[in-house]
C-alpha positions as a printed Julia matrix, in Angstrom:
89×3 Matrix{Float64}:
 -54.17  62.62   0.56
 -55.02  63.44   3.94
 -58.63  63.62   5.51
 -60.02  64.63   9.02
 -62.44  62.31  10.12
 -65.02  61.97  12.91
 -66.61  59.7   15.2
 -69.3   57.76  13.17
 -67.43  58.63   9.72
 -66.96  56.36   7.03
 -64.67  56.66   3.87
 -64.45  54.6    1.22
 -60.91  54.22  -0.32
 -60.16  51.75  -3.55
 -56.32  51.47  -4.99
 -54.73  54.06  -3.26
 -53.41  55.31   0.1
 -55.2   57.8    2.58
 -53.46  59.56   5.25
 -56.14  59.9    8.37
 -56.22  62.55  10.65
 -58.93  62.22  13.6
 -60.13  65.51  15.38
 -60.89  63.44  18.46
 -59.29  59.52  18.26
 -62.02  57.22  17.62
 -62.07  54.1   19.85
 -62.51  51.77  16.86
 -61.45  51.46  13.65
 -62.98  49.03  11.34
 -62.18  48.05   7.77
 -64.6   46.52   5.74
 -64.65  45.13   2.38
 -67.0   46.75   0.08
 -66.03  44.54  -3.08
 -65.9   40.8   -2.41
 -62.1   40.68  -2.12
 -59.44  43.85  -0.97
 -56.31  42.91  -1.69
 -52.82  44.9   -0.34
 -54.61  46.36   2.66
 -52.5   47.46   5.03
 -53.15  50.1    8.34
 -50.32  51.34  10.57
 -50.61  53.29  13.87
 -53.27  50.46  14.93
 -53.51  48.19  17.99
 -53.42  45.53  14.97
 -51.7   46.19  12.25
 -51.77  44.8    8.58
 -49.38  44.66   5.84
 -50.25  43.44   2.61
 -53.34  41.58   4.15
 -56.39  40.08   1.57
 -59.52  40.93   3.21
 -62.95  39.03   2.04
 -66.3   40.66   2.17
 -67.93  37.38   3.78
 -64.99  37.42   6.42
 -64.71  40.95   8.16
 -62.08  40.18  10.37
 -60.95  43.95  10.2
 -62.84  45.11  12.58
 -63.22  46.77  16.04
 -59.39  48.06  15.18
 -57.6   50.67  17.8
 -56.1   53.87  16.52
 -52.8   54.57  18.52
 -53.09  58.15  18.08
 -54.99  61.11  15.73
 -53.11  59.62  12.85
 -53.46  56.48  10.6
 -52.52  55.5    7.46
 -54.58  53.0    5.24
 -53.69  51.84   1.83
 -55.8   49.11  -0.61
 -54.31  47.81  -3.66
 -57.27  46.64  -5.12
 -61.28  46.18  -4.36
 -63.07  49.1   -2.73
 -62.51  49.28   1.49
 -65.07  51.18   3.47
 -63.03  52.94   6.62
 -65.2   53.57   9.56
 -64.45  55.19  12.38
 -66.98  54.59  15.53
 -67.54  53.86  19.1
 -67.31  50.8   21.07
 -70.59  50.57  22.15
């Protein structure tokens, strides 16, 4: 699936992967656990990328992410991952 987002969008995305397309590229991209454990998360096209990474609601180191360009792909095995796609400020 593909979707356009926006600055100040959020997604949430559980056991699949999501093909992002940003109208204007976002200067942050965070991912944050909205079950207590994501497991499989990956992101590509990212300052920091993740493969395969466990992400814990208490711990959200997946934040304040760079997009490299108007295209990233996200993917979550399990748990529910909120996408969100904001400013720096």
């Amino acid at each position: 699936e593909i979707y356009t987002l926006s600055l100040h969008d959020a997604l949430p995305i559980f056991g699949r992967e999501l093909h992002l397309s940003f109208l204007r590229v976002p200067p942050v991209l965070s991912l944050l656990p909205l079950t207590a454990v994501c497991e499989g998360v990956s992101i590509d096209n990212a300052k920091w990328p993740l493969e395969d990474a466990r992400l814990l609601q208490g711990r959200p180191w997946a934040v304040s992410n760079v997009p490299l360009g108007s295209n990233v792909t996200i993917s979550v095995r399990s748990g529910t991952l909120g996408i969100y796609a904001g400013s720096a400020e």
